[in-house]
XYZ file of C-alpha atoms in Angstrom:
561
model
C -73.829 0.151 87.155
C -76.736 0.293 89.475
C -73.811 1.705 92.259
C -73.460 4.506 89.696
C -76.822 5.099 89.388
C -77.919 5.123 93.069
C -74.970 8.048 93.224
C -76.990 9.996 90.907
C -74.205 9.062 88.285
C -74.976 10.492 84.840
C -71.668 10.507 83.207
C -68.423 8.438 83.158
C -64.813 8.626 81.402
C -63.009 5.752 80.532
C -61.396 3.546 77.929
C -62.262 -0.231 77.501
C -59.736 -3.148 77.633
C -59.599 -6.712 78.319
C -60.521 -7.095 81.754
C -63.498 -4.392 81.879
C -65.283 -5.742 78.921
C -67.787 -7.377 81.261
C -68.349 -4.008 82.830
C -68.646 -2.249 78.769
C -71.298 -4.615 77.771
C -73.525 -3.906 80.950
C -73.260 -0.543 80.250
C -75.491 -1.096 76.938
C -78.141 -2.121 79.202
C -77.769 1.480 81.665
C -78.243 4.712 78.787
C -79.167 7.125 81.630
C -75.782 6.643 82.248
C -73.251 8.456 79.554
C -69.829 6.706 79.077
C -67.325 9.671 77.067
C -64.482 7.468 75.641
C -61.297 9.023 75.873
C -58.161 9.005 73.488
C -55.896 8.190 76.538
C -57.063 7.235 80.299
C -55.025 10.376 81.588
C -57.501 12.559 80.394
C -60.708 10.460 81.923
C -59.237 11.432 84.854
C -58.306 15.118 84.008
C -62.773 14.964 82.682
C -63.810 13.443 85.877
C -61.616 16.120 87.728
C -63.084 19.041 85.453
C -66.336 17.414 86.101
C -66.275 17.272 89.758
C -65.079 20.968 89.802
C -67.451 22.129 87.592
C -70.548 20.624 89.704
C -69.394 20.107 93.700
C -70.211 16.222 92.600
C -67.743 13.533 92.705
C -66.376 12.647 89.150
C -65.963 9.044 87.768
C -63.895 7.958 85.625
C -62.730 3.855 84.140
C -59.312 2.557 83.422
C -58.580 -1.492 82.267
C -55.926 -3.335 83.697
C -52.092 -2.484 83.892
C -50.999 0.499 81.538
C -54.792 1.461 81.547
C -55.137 1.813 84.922
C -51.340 3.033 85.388
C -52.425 6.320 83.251
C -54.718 7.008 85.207
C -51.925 7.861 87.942
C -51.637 11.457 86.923
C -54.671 12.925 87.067
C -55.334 10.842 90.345
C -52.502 12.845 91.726
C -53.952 15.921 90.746
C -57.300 15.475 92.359
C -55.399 14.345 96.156
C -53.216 17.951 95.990
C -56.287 19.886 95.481
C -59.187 18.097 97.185
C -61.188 16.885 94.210
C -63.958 14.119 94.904
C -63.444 11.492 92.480
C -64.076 7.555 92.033
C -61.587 6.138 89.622
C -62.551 2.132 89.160
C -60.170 0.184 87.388
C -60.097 -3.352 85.704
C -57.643 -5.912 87.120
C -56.359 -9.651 86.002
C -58.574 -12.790 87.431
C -58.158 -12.768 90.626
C -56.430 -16.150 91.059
C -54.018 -14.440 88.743
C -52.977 -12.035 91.068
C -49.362 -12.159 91.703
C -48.022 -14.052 89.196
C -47.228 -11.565 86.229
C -50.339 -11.874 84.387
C -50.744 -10.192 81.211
C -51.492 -5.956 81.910
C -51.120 -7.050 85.885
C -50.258 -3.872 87.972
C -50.521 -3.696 91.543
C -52.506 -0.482 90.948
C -53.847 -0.403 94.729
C -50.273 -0.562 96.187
C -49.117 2.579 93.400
C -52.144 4.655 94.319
C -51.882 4.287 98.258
C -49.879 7.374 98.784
C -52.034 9.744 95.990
C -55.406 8.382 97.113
C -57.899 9.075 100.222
C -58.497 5.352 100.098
C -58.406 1.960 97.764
C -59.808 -1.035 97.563
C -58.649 -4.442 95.822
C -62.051 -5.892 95.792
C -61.678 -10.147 95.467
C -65.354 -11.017 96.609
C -67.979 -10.218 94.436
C -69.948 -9.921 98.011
C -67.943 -6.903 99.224
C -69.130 -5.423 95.813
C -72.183 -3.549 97.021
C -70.621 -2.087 100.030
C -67.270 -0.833 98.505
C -68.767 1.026 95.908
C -71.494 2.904 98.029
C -68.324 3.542 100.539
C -65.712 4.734 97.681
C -68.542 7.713 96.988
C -69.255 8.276 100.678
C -65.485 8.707 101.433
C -64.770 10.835 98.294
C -67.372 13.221 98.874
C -67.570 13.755 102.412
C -64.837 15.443 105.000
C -61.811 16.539 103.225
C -62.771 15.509 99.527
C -60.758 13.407 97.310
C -59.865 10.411 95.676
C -61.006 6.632 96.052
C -59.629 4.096 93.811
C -61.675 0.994 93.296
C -59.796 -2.132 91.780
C -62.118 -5.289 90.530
C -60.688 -8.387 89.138
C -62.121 -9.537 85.706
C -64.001 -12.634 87.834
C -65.484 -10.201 89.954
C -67.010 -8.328 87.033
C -68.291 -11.710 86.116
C -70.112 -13.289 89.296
C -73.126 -12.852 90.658
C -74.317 -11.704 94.355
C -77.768 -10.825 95.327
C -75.912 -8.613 98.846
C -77.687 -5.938 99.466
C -76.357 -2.044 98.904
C -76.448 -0.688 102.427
C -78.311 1.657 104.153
C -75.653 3.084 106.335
C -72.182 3.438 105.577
C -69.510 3.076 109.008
C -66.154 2.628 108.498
C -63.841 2.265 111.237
C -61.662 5.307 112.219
C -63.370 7.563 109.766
C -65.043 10.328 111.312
C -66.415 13.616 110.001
C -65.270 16.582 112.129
C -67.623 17.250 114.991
C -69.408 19.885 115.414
C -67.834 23.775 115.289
C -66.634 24.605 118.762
C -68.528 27.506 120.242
C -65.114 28.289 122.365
C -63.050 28.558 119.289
C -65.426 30.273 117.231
C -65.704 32.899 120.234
C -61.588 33.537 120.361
C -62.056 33.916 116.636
C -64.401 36.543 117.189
C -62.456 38.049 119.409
C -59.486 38.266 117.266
C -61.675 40.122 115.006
C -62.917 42.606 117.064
C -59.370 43.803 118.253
C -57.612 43.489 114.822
C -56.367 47.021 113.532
C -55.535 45.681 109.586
C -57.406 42.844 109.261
C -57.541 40.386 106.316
C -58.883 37.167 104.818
C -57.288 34.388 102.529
C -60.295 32.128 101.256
C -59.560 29.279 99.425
C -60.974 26.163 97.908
C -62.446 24.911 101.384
C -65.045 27.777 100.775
C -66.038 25.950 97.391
C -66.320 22.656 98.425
C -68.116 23.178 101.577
C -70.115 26.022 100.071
C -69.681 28.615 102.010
C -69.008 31.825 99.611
C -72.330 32.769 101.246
C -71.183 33.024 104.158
C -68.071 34.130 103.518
C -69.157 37.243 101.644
C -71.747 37.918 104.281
C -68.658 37.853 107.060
C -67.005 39.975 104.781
C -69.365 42.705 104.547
C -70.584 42.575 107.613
C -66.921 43.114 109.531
C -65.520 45.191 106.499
C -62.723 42.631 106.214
C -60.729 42.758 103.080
C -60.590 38.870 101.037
C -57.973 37.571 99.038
C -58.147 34.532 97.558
C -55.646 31.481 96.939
C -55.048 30.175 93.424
C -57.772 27.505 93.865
C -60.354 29.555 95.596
C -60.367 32.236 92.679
C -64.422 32.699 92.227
C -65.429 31.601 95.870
C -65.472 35.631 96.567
C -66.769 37.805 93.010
C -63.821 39.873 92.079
C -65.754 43.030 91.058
C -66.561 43.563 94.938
C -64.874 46.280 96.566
C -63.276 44.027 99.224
C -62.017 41.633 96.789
C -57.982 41.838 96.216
C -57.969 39.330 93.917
C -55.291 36.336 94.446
C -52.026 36.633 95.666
C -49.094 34.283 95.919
C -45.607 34.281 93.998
C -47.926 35.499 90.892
C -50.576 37.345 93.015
C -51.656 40.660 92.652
C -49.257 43.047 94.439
C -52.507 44.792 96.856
C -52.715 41.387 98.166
C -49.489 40.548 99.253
C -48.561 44.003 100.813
C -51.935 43.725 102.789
C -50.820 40.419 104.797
C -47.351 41.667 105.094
C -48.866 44.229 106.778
C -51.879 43.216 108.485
C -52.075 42.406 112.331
C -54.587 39.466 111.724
C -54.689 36.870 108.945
C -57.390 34.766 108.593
C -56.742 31.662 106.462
C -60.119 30.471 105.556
C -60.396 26.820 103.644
C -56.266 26.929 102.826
C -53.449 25.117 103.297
C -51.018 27.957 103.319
C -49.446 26.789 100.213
C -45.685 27.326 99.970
C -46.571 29.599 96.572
C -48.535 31.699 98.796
C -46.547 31.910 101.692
C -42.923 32.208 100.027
C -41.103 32.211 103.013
C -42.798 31.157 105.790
C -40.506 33.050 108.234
C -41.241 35.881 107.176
C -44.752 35.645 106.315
C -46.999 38.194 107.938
C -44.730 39.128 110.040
C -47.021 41.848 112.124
C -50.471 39.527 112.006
C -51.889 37.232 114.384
C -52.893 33.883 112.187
C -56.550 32.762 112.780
C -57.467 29.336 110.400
C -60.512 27.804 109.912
C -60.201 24.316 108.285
C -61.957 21.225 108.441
C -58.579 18.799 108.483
C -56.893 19.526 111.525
C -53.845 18.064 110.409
C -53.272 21.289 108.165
C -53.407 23.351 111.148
C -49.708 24.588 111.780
C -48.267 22.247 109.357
C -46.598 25.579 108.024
C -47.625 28.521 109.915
C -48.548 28.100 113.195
C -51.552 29.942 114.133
C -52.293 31.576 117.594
C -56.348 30.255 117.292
C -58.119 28.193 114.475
C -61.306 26.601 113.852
C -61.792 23.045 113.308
C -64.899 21.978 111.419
C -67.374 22.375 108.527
C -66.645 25.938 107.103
C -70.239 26.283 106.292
C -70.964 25.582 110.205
C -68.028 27.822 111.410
C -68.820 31.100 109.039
C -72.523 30.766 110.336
C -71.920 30.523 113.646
C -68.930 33.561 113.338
C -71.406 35.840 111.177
C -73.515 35.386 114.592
C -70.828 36.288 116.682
C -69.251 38.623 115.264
C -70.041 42.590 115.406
C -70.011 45.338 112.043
C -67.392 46.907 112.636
C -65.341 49.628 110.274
C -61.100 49.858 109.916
C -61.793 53.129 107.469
C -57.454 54.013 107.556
C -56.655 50.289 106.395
C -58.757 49.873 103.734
C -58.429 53.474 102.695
C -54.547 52.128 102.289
C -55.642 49.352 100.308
C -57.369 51.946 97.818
C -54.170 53.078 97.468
C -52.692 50.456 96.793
C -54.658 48.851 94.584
C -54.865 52.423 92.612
C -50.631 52.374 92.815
C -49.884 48.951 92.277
C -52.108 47.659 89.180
C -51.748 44.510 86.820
C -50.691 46.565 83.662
C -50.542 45.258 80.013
C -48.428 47.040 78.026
C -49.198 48.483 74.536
C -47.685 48.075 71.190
C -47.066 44.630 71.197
C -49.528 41.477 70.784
C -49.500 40.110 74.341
C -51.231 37.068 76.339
C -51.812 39.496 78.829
C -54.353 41.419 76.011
C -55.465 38.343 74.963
C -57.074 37.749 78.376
C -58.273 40.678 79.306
C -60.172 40.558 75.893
C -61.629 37.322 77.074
C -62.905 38.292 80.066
C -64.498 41.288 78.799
C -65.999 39.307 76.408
C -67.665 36.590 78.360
C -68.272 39.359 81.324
C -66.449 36.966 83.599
C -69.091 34.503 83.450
C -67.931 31.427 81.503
C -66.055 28.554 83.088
C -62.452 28.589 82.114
C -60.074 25.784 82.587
C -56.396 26.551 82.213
C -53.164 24.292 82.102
C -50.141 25.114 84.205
C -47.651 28.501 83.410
C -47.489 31.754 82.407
C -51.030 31.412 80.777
C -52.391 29.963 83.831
C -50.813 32.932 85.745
C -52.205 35.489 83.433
C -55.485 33.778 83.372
C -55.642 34.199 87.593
C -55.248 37.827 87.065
C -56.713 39.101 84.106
C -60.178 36.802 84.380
C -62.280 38.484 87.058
C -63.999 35.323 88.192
C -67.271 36.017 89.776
C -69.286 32.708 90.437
C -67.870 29.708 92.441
C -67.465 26.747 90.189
C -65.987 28.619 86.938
C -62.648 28.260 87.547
C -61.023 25.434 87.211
C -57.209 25.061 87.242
C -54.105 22.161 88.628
C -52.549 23.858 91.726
C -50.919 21.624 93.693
C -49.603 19.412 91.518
C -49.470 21.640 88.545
C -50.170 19.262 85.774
C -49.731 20.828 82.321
C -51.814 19.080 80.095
C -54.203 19.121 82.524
C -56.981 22.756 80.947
C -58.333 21.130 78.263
C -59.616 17.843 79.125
C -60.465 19.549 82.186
C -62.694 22.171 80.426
C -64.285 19.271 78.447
C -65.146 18.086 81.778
C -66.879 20.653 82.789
C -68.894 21.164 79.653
C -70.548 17.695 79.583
C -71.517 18.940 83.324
C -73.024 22.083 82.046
C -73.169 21.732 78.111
C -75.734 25.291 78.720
C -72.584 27.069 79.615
C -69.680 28.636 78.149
C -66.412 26.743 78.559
C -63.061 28.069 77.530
C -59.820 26.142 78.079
C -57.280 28.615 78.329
C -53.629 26.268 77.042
C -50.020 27.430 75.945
C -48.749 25.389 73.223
C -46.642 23.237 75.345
C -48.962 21.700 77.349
C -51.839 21.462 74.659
C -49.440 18.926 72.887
C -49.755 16.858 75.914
C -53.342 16.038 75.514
C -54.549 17.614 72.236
C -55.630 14.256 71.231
C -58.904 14.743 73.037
C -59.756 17.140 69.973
C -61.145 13.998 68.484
C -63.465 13.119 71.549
C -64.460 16.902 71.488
C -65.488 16.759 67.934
C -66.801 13.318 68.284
C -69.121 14.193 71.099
C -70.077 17.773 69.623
C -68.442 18.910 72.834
C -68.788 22.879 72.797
C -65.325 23.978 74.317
C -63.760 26.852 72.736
C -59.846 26.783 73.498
C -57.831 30.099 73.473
C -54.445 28.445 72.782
C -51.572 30.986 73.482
C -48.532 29.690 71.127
C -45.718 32.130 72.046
C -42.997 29.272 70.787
C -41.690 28.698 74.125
C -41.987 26.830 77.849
C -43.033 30.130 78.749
C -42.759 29.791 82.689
C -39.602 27.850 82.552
C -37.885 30.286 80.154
C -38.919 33.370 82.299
C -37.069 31.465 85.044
C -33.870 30.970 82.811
C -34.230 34.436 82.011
C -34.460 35.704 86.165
C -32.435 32.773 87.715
C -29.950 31.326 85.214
C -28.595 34.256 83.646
C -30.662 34.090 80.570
C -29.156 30.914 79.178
C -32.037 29.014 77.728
C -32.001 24.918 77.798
C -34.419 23.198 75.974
C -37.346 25.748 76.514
C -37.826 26.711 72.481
C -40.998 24.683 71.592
C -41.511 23.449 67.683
C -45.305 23.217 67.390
C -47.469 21.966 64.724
C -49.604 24.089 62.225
C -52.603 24.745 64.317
C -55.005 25.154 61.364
C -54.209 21.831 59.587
C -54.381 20.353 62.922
C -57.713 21.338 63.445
C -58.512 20.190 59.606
C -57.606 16.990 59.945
C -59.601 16.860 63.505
C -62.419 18.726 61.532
C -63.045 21.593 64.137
C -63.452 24.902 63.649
C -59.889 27.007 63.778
C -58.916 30.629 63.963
C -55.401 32.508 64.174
C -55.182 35.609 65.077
C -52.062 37.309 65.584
C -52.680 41.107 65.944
C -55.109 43.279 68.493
C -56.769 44.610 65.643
C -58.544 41.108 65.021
C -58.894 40.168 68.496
C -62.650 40.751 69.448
C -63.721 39.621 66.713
C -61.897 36.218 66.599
C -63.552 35.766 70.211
C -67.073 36.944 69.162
C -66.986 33.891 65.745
C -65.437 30.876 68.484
C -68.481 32.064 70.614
C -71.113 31.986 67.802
C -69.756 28.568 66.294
C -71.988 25.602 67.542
C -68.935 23.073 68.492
C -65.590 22.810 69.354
C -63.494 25.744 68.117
C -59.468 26.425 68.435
C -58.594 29.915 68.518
C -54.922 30.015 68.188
C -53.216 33.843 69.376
C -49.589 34.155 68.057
C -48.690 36.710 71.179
C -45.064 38.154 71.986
C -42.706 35.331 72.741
C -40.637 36.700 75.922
C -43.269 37.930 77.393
C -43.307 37.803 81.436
C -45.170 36.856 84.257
C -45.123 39.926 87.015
C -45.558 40.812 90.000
C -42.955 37.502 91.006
C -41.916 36.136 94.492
C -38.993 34.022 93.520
C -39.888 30.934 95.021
C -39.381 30.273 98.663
C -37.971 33.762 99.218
C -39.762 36.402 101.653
C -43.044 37.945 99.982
C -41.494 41.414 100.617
C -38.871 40.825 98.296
C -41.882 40.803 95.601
C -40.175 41.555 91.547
C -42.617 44.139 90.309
C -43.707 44.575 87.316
C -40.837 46.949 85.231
C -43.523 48.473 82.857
C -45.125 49.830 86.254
C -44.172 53.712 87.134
C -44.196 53.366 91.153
C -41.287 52.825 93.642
C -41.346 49.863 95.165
C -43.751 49.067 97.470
C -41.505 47.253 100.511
C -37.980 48.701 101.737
C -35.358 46.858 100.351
C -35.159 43.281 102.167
C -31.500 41.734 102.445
C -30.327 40.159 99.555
C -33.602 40.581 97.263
C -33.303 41.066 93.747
C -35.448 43.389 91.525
């Protein structure tokens, strides 16, 4: 407890069991430090995530023994794919135990080695001190992530008077040195000759917080910026250079200006295989230029002709001084165009999830922090929220955990509980972890969810639909009665099922003090457009068919429309 608390600590997620009793009654003695119990350990790791997104801080959460800590594994998984500093510490047998199939033993260290950025078995209560101070050091510095701490029940139990240190080194760890001047030149120079420049920023520019920077470069060179799934909000979307995301569900604008462009700087990605599609055929005119801090992501699947290895916050300084204003007036006059003939439309006369989001951000402004699951919802939510501020937006990419939006928004709100948090969930993956109702209403946690039931696994049916010749396998989705759900929970509930009704359902799960389910009965076969069928080339993009405009790339061999 006094590890948490020298971290600046000030709240936790776990569940108690056996072996981390010892740990449950110290916490009596520590209130500055808030333990949220959970209705599964899944979603103490989904709230430490949410948390960790929400604030730039690394997010704790506390798992017993065996199944305990084994639930854990999911959301764990989720923070290594996208980067997310967390500590998860979890209970384990006596340690003279170990080994011999002790009651809830699980060689949770050995499971988590491949999904973690480090873990520890710790057997001495001597090595306590240190580990602890070096689980948050290693989570939160570099290339952020997850540490996993395991402590046998004895260990809880003894006593050690060793000394937290003052300086943590640990063998082969290194943070990146410093920006190289040489690189940061060639990137410079890059700039200055490009013709149809562009910018991908992604979630590096969050966690090394740089959307300073990066909107300075932006407006200083006149360089257009899309942004990755994950790095929605690092760039506000109601400036004029901002294309909004792109991707196999990105904005059209977006992916016609890097198929196009002659430079393509990647700044803080990973060049995601849902943003690349194809990676033959990605960009195929532009020079790549990436700036990351892990050099192992550097060609891993485009290969650059220069990069920039470091802190982003040290590189976009250092390139703002570099670099001169310069103007490309044809390009982005082209990318007016585009953006005015390829918009995200939402088609009238029926009750969409589309209209449903585009209600919600006009109604919070684009200023609350939304949380979303994984599909068509999250999809829609990428495209229809305008997110302006970094930190708002927080969403399972890499992994793409459903289940994951609204433990993730409750997260986030016992971070901020001054802001506005909506979880954005279809009704598949609410079912997942709905449970956590109880811990919202038990903790007066003020989430407001915007749970779009259209009766189906949305994203997978639209894919039965496109790709299996509309034969639909186990994609209808029975869900409860929302309402006496949210009875027996005893939150506030609201249906709404026509556009008539829609702003003002919004405006009374605002004004509610407490957790409110708003549950929008939208069009069931409702898709998901524009679409790059996954792994194909970007060109061969599915537009939108309620959109009047040709197609905006010549017909590629063998794509489909």
């Amino acid at each position: 407890m006094e590890a948490l608390v020298r971290q600046g600590v000030d709240t936790i997620f776990g569940y108690p069991g056996g072996v981390v009793l010892p740990l449950y009654d110290e916490m009596l003695n520590w209130p500055q430090v808030k333990h949220v119990l959970v209705r599964h350990e899944q979603c103490a790791a989904h709230m430490a995530d949410g948390y960790a997104r929400a604030t730039g801080r690394v997010g704790v959460c506390l798992a017993t023994s065996g199944p305990g800590a084994t639930n854990l594994v999911t959301g764990i998984a989720n923070a290594i794919m996208d980067s997310v500093p967390m500590v998860a510490i979890t209970g384990n047998v006596n340690s003279w135990a170990i080994g011999k199939d002790a009651f809830q033993e699980t060689d949770i260290q050995g499971i988590t080695i491949p999904i973690t950025k480090h873990n520890y078995l710790v057997t001495d209560v001597n090595d306590l001190p240190y580990v602890l101070e070096e689980a948050f050091y290693l989570a939160g510095t570099g290339r952020k992530g997850p540490v996993l701490v395991d402590i046998p029940k004895d260990v809880f139990q003894a006593l050690t008077d060793a000394p937290f240190p003052d300086k943590i080194e640990r063998r082969g760890y290194k943070l990146p040195p410093p920006v190289d001047p040489a690189q940061i030149a060639e990137a410079a120079r890059l700039i200055a000759e490009a013709k149809r420049p562009v910018m991908i920023a992604g979630a590096g520019v969050l966690w090394s917080e740089s959307f300073d920077e990066l909107r300075e470069l932006a407006e200083k060179t006149n360089i257009p910026v899309i942004n990755s799934l994950l790095g929605l909000g690092t760039f506000p979307r109601d400036h004029e250079l901002s294309l909004g995301m792109m991707g196999m569900h990105g904005e059209a604008t977006g992916t016609l200006a890097v198929q196009q462009a002659d430079l393509v700087m990647g700044v803080g990605i990973r060049f995601d295989d849902r943003l690349t599609g194809d990676t033959k055929t990605f960009a195929p005119n532009a020079k790549i230029l990436h700036f990351d801090l892990d050099p192992s992501e550097v060609g891993k699947t485009v290969r650059p002709v220069a990069f920039v290895i470091g802190d982003l916050k040290d590189a976009l300084t250092e390139l703002n001084k570099a670099v001169q204003p310069r103007e490309q007036p044809d390009w982005n006059a082209q990318i007016k165009q585009w953006q005015r003939d390829y918009p995200l439309v939402v088609p009238e006369g029926k009750f969409l999830s589309r209209t449903v989001l585009r209600a919600l951000n006009e109604h919070t402004n684009g200023d609350a922090i939304v949380a979303t699951d994984v599909g068509q919802h999250q999809m829609w939510t990428s495209q229809f929220y305008k997110f302006k501020k970094p930190y708002s937006w927080l969403s399972s990419g890499g992994l793409g955990t459903m289940g994951y939006g609204f433990p993730a928004a409750m997260g986030a709100k016992f971070a901020h509980p001054d802001k506005e948090v909506w979880a954005v969930v279809g009704d598949g993956g609410f079912q997942m972890t709905l449970q956590e109702l109880q811990t919202a209403v038990e903790y007066g946690c003020n989430v407001k969810i915007c749970l779009l039931n259209n009766g189906f696994l949305g994203m997978v049916r639209q894919w039965q639909e496109l790709f299996y010749d509309n034969r639909y396998s186990s994609v209808a989705m029975g869900s409860p009665d929302f309402g006496k759900l949210a009875d027996a929970y005893g939150l506030q509930f609201f249906r709404c099922s026509r556009e008539e009704d829609l702003m003002e359902t919004l405006k009374g799960a605002t004004e509610h003090q407490g957790p409110v389910l708003c549950e929008f009965v939208v069009e069931m076969e409702e898709n998901v457009f524009p679409m790059v069928p996954a792994g194909t080339n970007n060109s061969g993009i599915i537009m939108d068919p309620a959109l009047d405009a040709p197609h905006p790339f010549a017909e590629p061999a063998g794509a489909k429309r």
